[in-house]
Short mmCIF file of C-alpha atoms in Angstrom, two decimals:
data_model
loop_
_atom_site.label_atom_id
_atom_site.label_comp_id
_atom_site.label_asym_id
_atom_site.label_seq_id
_atom_site.Cartn_x
_atom_site.Cartn_y
_atom_site.Cartn_z
CA UNK A 1 77.30 228.72 165.60
CA UNK A 2 74.52 231.05 166.69
CA UNK A 3 76.55 234.01 165.46
CA UNK A 4 77.05 232.35 162.05
CA UNK A 5 73.32 231.64 161.73
CA UNK A 6 72.49 235.23 162.63
CA UNK A 7 74.89 236.50 159.96
CA UNK A 8 73.40 234.21 157.31
CA UNK A 9 69.90 235.35 158.24
CA UNK A 10 70.94 239.03 158.13
CA UNK A 11 72.51 238.59 154.68
CA UNK A 12 69.38 236.89 153.38
CA UNK A 13 67.22 239.74 154.65
CA UNK A 14 69.57 242.32 153.05
CA UNK A 15 69.54 240.52 149.69
CA UNK A 16 65.74 240.33 149.78
CA UNK A 17 65.49 244.03 150.59
CA UNK A 18 67.84 244.98 147.74
CA UNK A 19 65.86 242.83 145.29
CA UNK A 20 62.64 244.58 146.24
CA UNK A 21 64.30 247.98 145.89
CA UNK A 22 65.58 247.11 142.42
CA UNK A 23 62.12 246.00 141.33
CA UNK A 24 60.59 249.28 142.47
CA UNK A 25 63.40 251.40 141.10
CA UNK A 26 63.38 249.97 137.60
CA UNK A 27 59.73 249.03 137.17
CA UNK A 28 60.17 245.35 136.24
CA UNK A 29 63.92 245.40 135.67
CA UNK A 30 64.63 242.95 138.50
CA UNK A 31 63.85 240.04 136.18
CA UNK A 32 67.05 238.18 135.23
CA UNK A 33 66.23 237.58 131.57
CA UNK A 34 64.14 240.19 129.69
CA UNK A 35 61.09 238.90 127.85
CA UNK A 36 61.26 238.98 124.08
CA UNK A 37 58.43 240.89 122.36
CA UNK A 38 57.83 241.05 118.61
CA UNK A 39 56.47 244.48 117.71
CA UNK A 40 55.28 245.38 114.20
CA UNK A 41 55.34 249.00 113.05
CA UNK A 42 54.32 250.36 109.67
CA UNK A 43 56.83 253.05 108.68
CA UNK A 44 60.17 254.65 109.49
CA UNK A 45 58.93 258.09 110.55
CA UNK A 46 59.56 260.60 113.36
CA UNK A 47 56.18 259.63 114.83
CA UNK A 48 57.66 256.37 116.13
CA UNK A 49 60.79 257.83 117.73
CA UNK A 50 59.82 256.08 120.97
CA UNK A 51 60.64 252.88 119.05
CA UNK A 52 63.58 254.14 116.98
CA UNK A 53 65.44 255.52 120.01
CA UNK A 54 65.20 252.38 122.16
CA UNK A 55 68.81 251.43 121.45
CA UNK A 56 69.93 254.75 122.97
CA UNK A 57 67.34 255.07 125.72
CA UNK A 58 66.70 251.49 126.85
CA UNK A 59 63.30 252.18 128.42
CA UNK A 60 61.90 248.79 127.41
CA UNK A 61 64.97 247.01 128.74
CA UNK A 62 64.50 248.84 132.04
CA UNK A 63 61.06 247.26 132.24
CA UNK A 64 62.34 243.76 131.56
CA UNK A 65 61.33 243.67 127.89
CA UNK A 66 63.58 242.83 124.95
CA UNK A 67 61.61 244.18 121.99
CA UNK A 68 62.30 243.22 118.39
CA UNK A 69 60.84 245.88 116.12
CA UNK A 70 59.77 244.67 112.67
CA UNK A 71 58.69 247.08 109.96
CA UNK A 72 55.64 245.93 108.03
CA UNK A 73 54.71 248.38 105.27
CA UNK A 74 50.95 247.93 105.71
CA UNK A 75 49.16 248.45 109.01
CA UNK A 76 46.43 246.09 107.86
CA UNK A 77 48.96 243.36 107.15
CA UNK A 78 50.54 243.95 110.57
CA UNK A 79 47.16 243.49 112.25
CA UNK A 80 46.62 240.23 110.37
CA UNK A 81 50.04 239.15 111.61
CA UNK A 82 49.00 239.97 115.17
CA UNK A 83 45.86 237.85 114.84
CA UNK A 84 47.97 235.01 113.39
CA UNK A 85 50.36 235.28 116.38
CA UNK A 86 53.29 236.34 114.20
CA UNK A 87 53.62 239.45 116.40
CA UNK A 88 52.94 240.22 120.04
CA UNK A 89 52.06 243.90 119.48
CA UNK A 90 51.32 246.21 116.57
CA UNK A 91 51.59 250.00 116.63
CA UNK A 92 49.01 250.54 113.85
CA UNK A 93 46.13 251.71 116.02
CA UNK A 94 43.95 252.80 113.09
CA UNK A 95 43.84 249.43 111.29
CA UNK A 96 43.50 247.72 114.67
CA UNK A 97 40.40 249.79 115.49
CA UNK A 98 38.94 248.94 112.11
CA UNK A 99 39.63 245.23 112.68
CA UNK A 100 37.97 245.34 116.09
CA UNK A 101 34.89 247.29 115.02
CA UNK A 102 34.24 246.13 111.47
CA UNK A 103 36.06 242.81 111.53
CA UNK A 104 34.94 241.91 115.07
CA UNK A 105 38.41 240.53 115.76
CA UNK A 106 39.43 239.75 119.37
CA UNK A 107 41.92 242.59 119.81
CA UNK A 108 42.26 245.56 122.15
CA UNK A 109 44.15 248.86 122.01
CA UNK A 110 46.01 249.17 125.31
CA UNK A 111 47.84 252.45 124.65
CA UNK A 112 47.45 255.45 122.35
CA UNK A 113 50.80 257.01 121.45
CA UNK A 114 49.78 259.56 118.84
CA UNK A 115 46.91 261.03 116.90
CA UNK A 116 46.88 261.86 113.22
CA UNK A 117 48.42 265.18 112.24
CA UNK A 118 47.83 265.24 108.49
CA UNK A 119 47.74 268.38 106.38
CA UNK A 120 45.23 268.53 103.55
CA UNK A 121 47.36 269.95 100.73
CA UNK A 122 46.07 270.92 97.27
CA UNK A 123 47.14 272.26 93.90
CA UNK A 124 47.92 276.03 94.05
CA UNK A 125 44.73 277.00 92.21
CA UNK A 126 42.55 275.26 94.84
CA UNK A 127 41.76 277.92 97.44
CA UNK A 128 39.38 276.16 99.84
CA UNK A 129 38.13 272.72 100.86
CA UNK A 130 34.88 273.40 99.00
CA UNK A 131 36.84 273.93 95.77
CA UNK A 132 37.61 270.19 95.86
CA UNK A 133 34.06 269.24 94.90
CA UNK A 134 34.27 266.81 91.97
CA UNK A 135 38.04 266.45 92.33
CA UNK A 136 40.41 263.48 92.86
CA UNK A 137 41.98 263.03 96.31
CA UNK A 138 45.00 260.79 96.95
CA UNK A 139 44.93 258.54 100.03
CA UNK A 140 47.17 255.68 101.16
CA UNK A 141 44.57 252.92 100.77
CA UNK A 142 40.82 252.45 100.91
CA UNK A 143 39.54 252.16 104.49
CA UNK A 144 42.74 253.68 105.87
CA UNK A 145 43.03 256.53 108.35
CA UNK A 146 43.91 258.83 105.46
CA UNK A 147 40.52 258.12 103.89
CA UNK A 148 38.42 258.28 107.07
CA UNK A 149 39.95 261.51 108.37
CA UNK A 150 39.77 263.20 104.97
CA UNK A 151 36.11 262.22 104.67
CA UNK A 152 35.50 263.85 108.05
CA UNK A 153 37.09 267.12 106.89
CA UNK A 154 34.87 267.17 103.79
CA UNK A 155 31.79 266.40 105.87
CA UNK A 156 32.56 269.30 108.23
CA UNK A 157 32.68 271.60 105.18
CA UNK A 158 29.27 270.51 103.90
CA UNK A 159 30.50 268.13 101.20
CA UNK A 160 29.25 264.57 100.78
CA UNK A 161 32.49 262.58 101.13
CA UNK A 162 30.95 259.61 99.31
CA UNK A 163 29.64 261.51 96.28
CA UNK A 164 31.36 264.86 95.93
CA UNK A 165 34.99 263.64 95.69
CA UNK A 166 36.86 260.66 94.26
CA UNK A 167 39.46 258.87 96.36
CA UNK A 168 42.52 257.35 94.69
CA UNK A 169 44.65 254.82 96.61
CA UNK A 170 48.29 255.77 95.98
CA UNK A 171 50.44 254.75 98.95
CA UNK A 172 52.50 256.52 101.62
CA UNK A 173 53.10 260.27 101.90
CA UNK A 174 56.04 260.42 99.41
CA UNK A 175 53.95 258.58 96.79
CA UNK A 176 50.98 260.84 97.43
CA UNK A 177 53.15 263.94 96.98
CA UNK A 178 54.43 262.47 93.71
CA UNK A 179 50.83 262.00 92.55
CA UNK A 180 50.11 265.63 93.41
CA UNK A 181 53.26 266.74 91.61
CA UNK A 182 52.27 264.86 88.45
CA UNK A 183 48.80 266.45 88.69
CA UNK A 184 47.22 262.99 88.77
CA UNK A 185 45.22 264.23 91.78
CA UNK A 186 44.02 267.63 92.98
CA UNK A 187 44.76 267.17 96.69
CA UNK A 188 46.01 264.76 99.32
CA UNK A 189 46.76 264.48 103.03
CA UNK A 190 50.43 264.40 104.04
CA UNK A 191 52.28 263.71 107.28
CA UNK A 192 55.49 265.37 108.54
CA UNK A 193 58.01 266.05 107.14
CA UNK A 194 56.56 265.54 103.63
CA UNK A 195 53.81 268.11 104.30
CA UNK A 196 56.41 270.84 104.92
CA UNK A 197 58.15 269.99 101.66
CA UNK A 198 54.83 270.20 99.77
CA UNK A 199 54.13 273.71 101.03
CA UNK A 200 57.68 274.78 100.17
CA UNK A 201 57.03 273.49 96.63
CA UNK A 202 54.05 275.84 96.34
CA UNK A 203 51.11 273.57 97.15
CA UNK A 204 48.36 275.07 99.28
CA UNK A 205 47.60 273.96 102.84
CA UNK A 206 43.81 273.84 103.30
CA UNK A 207 43.32 272.16 106.69
CA UNK A 208 44.87 269.95 109.37
CA UNK A 209 43.20 266.89 110.83
CA UNK A 210 43.93 268.03 114.38
CA UNK A 211 41.43 270.87 113.85
CA UNK A 212 38.62 268.34 113.48
CA UNK A 213 39.37 265.19 115.47
CA UNK A 214 41.80 263.19 117.61
CA UNK A 215 42.19 260.06 115.54
CA UNK A 216 44.51 257.50 117.21
CA UNK A 217 46.99 256.44 114.57
CA UNK A 218 49.75 255.02 116.80
CA UNK A 219 49.73 252.97 119.95
CA UNK A 220 49.82 249.36 121.05
CA UNK A 221 47.26 246.74 120.05
CA UNK A 222 47.26 243.21 121.46
CA UNK A 223 45.18 240.06 121.26
CA UNK A 224 42.51 239.68 123.94
CA UNK A 225 44.10 236.44 125.10
CA UNK A 226 47.31 238.29 126.02
CA UNK A 227 45.40 240.41 128.53
CA UNK A 228 44.38 237.23 130.34
CA UNK A 229 47.44 235.03 129.82
CA UNK A 230 50.22 237.62 130.19
CA UNK A 231 48.99 240.80 131.90
CA UNK A 232 52.44 241.37 133.42
CA UNK A 233 54.07 241.34 129.98
CA UNK A 234 51.51 243.81 128.63
CA UNK A 235 52.05 246.08 131.64
CA UNK A 236 55.83 246.06 131.08
CA UNK A 237 55.48 246.89 127.39
CA UNK A 238 53.01 249.68 128.10
CA UNK A 239 55.20 251.27 130.76
CA UNK A 240 58.29 251.18 128.52
CA UNK A 241 56.29 252.80 125.71
CA UNK A 242 54.95 255.53 127.98
CA UNK A 243 58.49 256.35 129.10
CA UNK A 244 59.56 256.68 125.47
CA UNK A 245 56.67 258.98 124.56
CA UNK A 246 57.30 261.24 127.53
CA UNK A 247 61.00 261.42 126.71
CA UNK A 248 60.27 262.51 123.13
CA UNK A 249 57.85 265.28 124.11
CA UNK A 250 60.10 266.68 126.85
CA UNK A 251 63.68 266.42 125.55
CA UNK A 252 63.47 268.83 122.59
CA UNK A 253 67.15 269.52 121.86
CA UNK A 254 68.20 265.88 122.03
CA UNK A 255 65.28 264.69 119.88
CA UNK A 256 65.75 267.45 117.27
CA UNK A 257 69.41 266.42 116.85
CA UNK A 258 68.34 262.80 116.41
CA UNK A 259 65.72 263.76 113.81
CA UNK A 260 68.42 265.63 111.86
CA UNK A 261 70.67 262.55 111.89
CA UNK A 262 68.07 259.87 111.23
CA UNK A 263 65.99 261.65 108.60
CA UNK A 264 68.71 263.82 107.02
CA UNK A 265 66.93 267.09 107.66
CA UNK A 266 68.42 270.51 108.34
CA UNK A 267 67.83 272.05 111.74
CA UNK A 268 64.83 274.14 110.68
CA UNK A 269 63.13 271.13 109.09
CA UNK A 270 63.92 269.01 112.14
CA UNK A 271 62.40 271.59 114.49
CA UNK A 272 59.24 271.75 112.38
CA UNK A 273 59.06 267.97 112.41
CA UNK A 274 59.62 267.79 116.16
CA UNK A 275 56.88 270.36 116.82
CA UNK A 276 54.48 268.31 114.68
CA UNK A 277 55.40 265.08 116.49
CA UNK A 278 54.94 266.78 119.85
CA UNK A 279 51.53 268.09 118.78
CA UNK A 280 50.30 264.66 117.74
CA UNK A 281 51.75 262.78 120.73
CA UNK A 282 49.56 261.63 123.63
CA UNK A 283 51.75 261.84 126.77
CA UNK A 284 49.00 260.33 128.95
CA UNK A 285 48.85 257.26 126.70
CA UNK A 286 45.06 257.30 126.41
CA UNK A 287 42.16 259.23 124.87
CA UNK A 288 39.30 260.66 126.90
CA UNK A 289 35.99 258.83 126.50
CA UNK A 290 34.48 261.53 124.25
CA UNK A 291 37.30 261.08 121.72
CA UNK A 292 36.99 257.30 121.95
CA UNK A 293 33.31 257.47 121.09
CA UNK A 294 33.95 259.91 118.21
CA UNK A 295 36.38 257.62 116.36
CA UNK A 296 34.17 254.59 116.96
CA UNK A 297 31.24 256.50 115.46
CA UNK A 298 33.31 257.44 112.38
CA UNK A 299 34.29 253.84 111.70
CA UNK A 300 30.71 252.67 112.22
CA UNK A 301 29.44 255.23 109.71
CA UNK A 302 32.07 254.21 107.20
CA UNK A 303 31.07 250.57 107.52
CA UNK A 304 27.30 251.22 107.74
CA UNK A 305 27.19 249.56 111.16
CA UNK A 306 24.26 250.11 113.51
CA UNK A 307 25.13 247.99 116.55
CA UNK A 308 26.20 249.67 119.77
CA UNK A 309 29.96 249.41 120.32
CA UNK A 310 31.05 250.68 123.76
CA UNK A 311 34.58 252.12 124.11
CA UNK A 312 35.67 249.23 126.34
CA UNK A 313 35.11 246.87 123.42
CA UNK A 314 37.91 248.69 121.57
CA UNK A 315 40.15 250.30 124.22
CA UNK A 316 41.58 248.77 127.40
CA UNK A 317 43.50 251.54 129.12
CA UNK A 318 43.87 249.97 132.58
CA UNK A 319 47.57 249.17 132.04
CA UNK A 320 48.49 252.66 130.86
CA UNK A 321 46.61 254.24 133.76
CA UNK A 322 48.51 251.96 136.11
CA UNK A 323 51.76 253.01 134.43
CA UNK A 324 50.74 256.65 134.82
CA UNK A 325 50.62 256.11 138.57
CA UNK A 326 53.91 254.18 138.60
CA UNK A 327 55.69 256.98 136.73
CA UNK A 328 54.60 259.81 139.01
CA UNK A 329 57.78 261.71 139.85
CA UNK A 330 59.73 260.00 137.04
CA UNK A 331 61.77 262.49 134.99
CA UNK A 332 63.30 261.55 131.62
CA UNK A 333 67.05 262.03 131.39
CA UNK A 334 69.07 262.34 128.18
CA UNK A 335 71.74 259.65 127.65
CA UNK A 336 75.31 260.65 128.46
#
């Protein structure tokens, strides 16, 4: 009888030890049933490969999250859906920042996945940014990241972005290129891979946004209440996202082949696209404080706001910094 009790006790200890090991090995993967998470993203582009490759990579599943990715064409609409509790997370960091700062909505950005890497592209006869004085510039929508970052470029070149140019809301990069092609506008900002196509067509590249600022365009935004009511769920989602970002920036050959398949590009175009995605990605998952204050200042100026808005009112990076520690020594592996 004593021997039987000792065996039962030993088995219980072994099972407990194995459970702990599994939890540590897979982040939060020891949970029996993964938590569902509704995640809104704004466009099917190479910039969100950390979402698009989840079926192959399974990084969110490893963390005990079962994400359902829903494409919402407008980042602003996605943010409204987040506030209305239709989504648990949105990737549109730009509209989320605007909603927090100008709309005073109770949201936080918990991870920054990528910064804007737009090219300012113009008609062939336009030779410099200053040549755009008095001209029409295509953007996606008023108040969008395309408008704010383009205004910053003009400002850095001595132009008054509110008086010296006219902004025309056209839509996404393909629509903006079409507007340029029809000569309805003189210039626009384009994201990969449309920007490469524009230059091949003979349009002139004048500047890139990365020369002037690190504007967070992609990441994870949540409601403030989630940080209090479900910090574990937020931590899981953040860690899965960070794994995906780090995989994309480190596994070049695999990702290039996926870009070719998913976006129907030849190898040269896919390599160009990958290099652009890698340049805009933020492997740490967060911006330094100086960059946080810069983007806050830009939005305040755009909205004529004077109140002090500290970075912690917009960004809450504690989960991603925790994930950074958890992933020390973690090396992404390509699927077999």
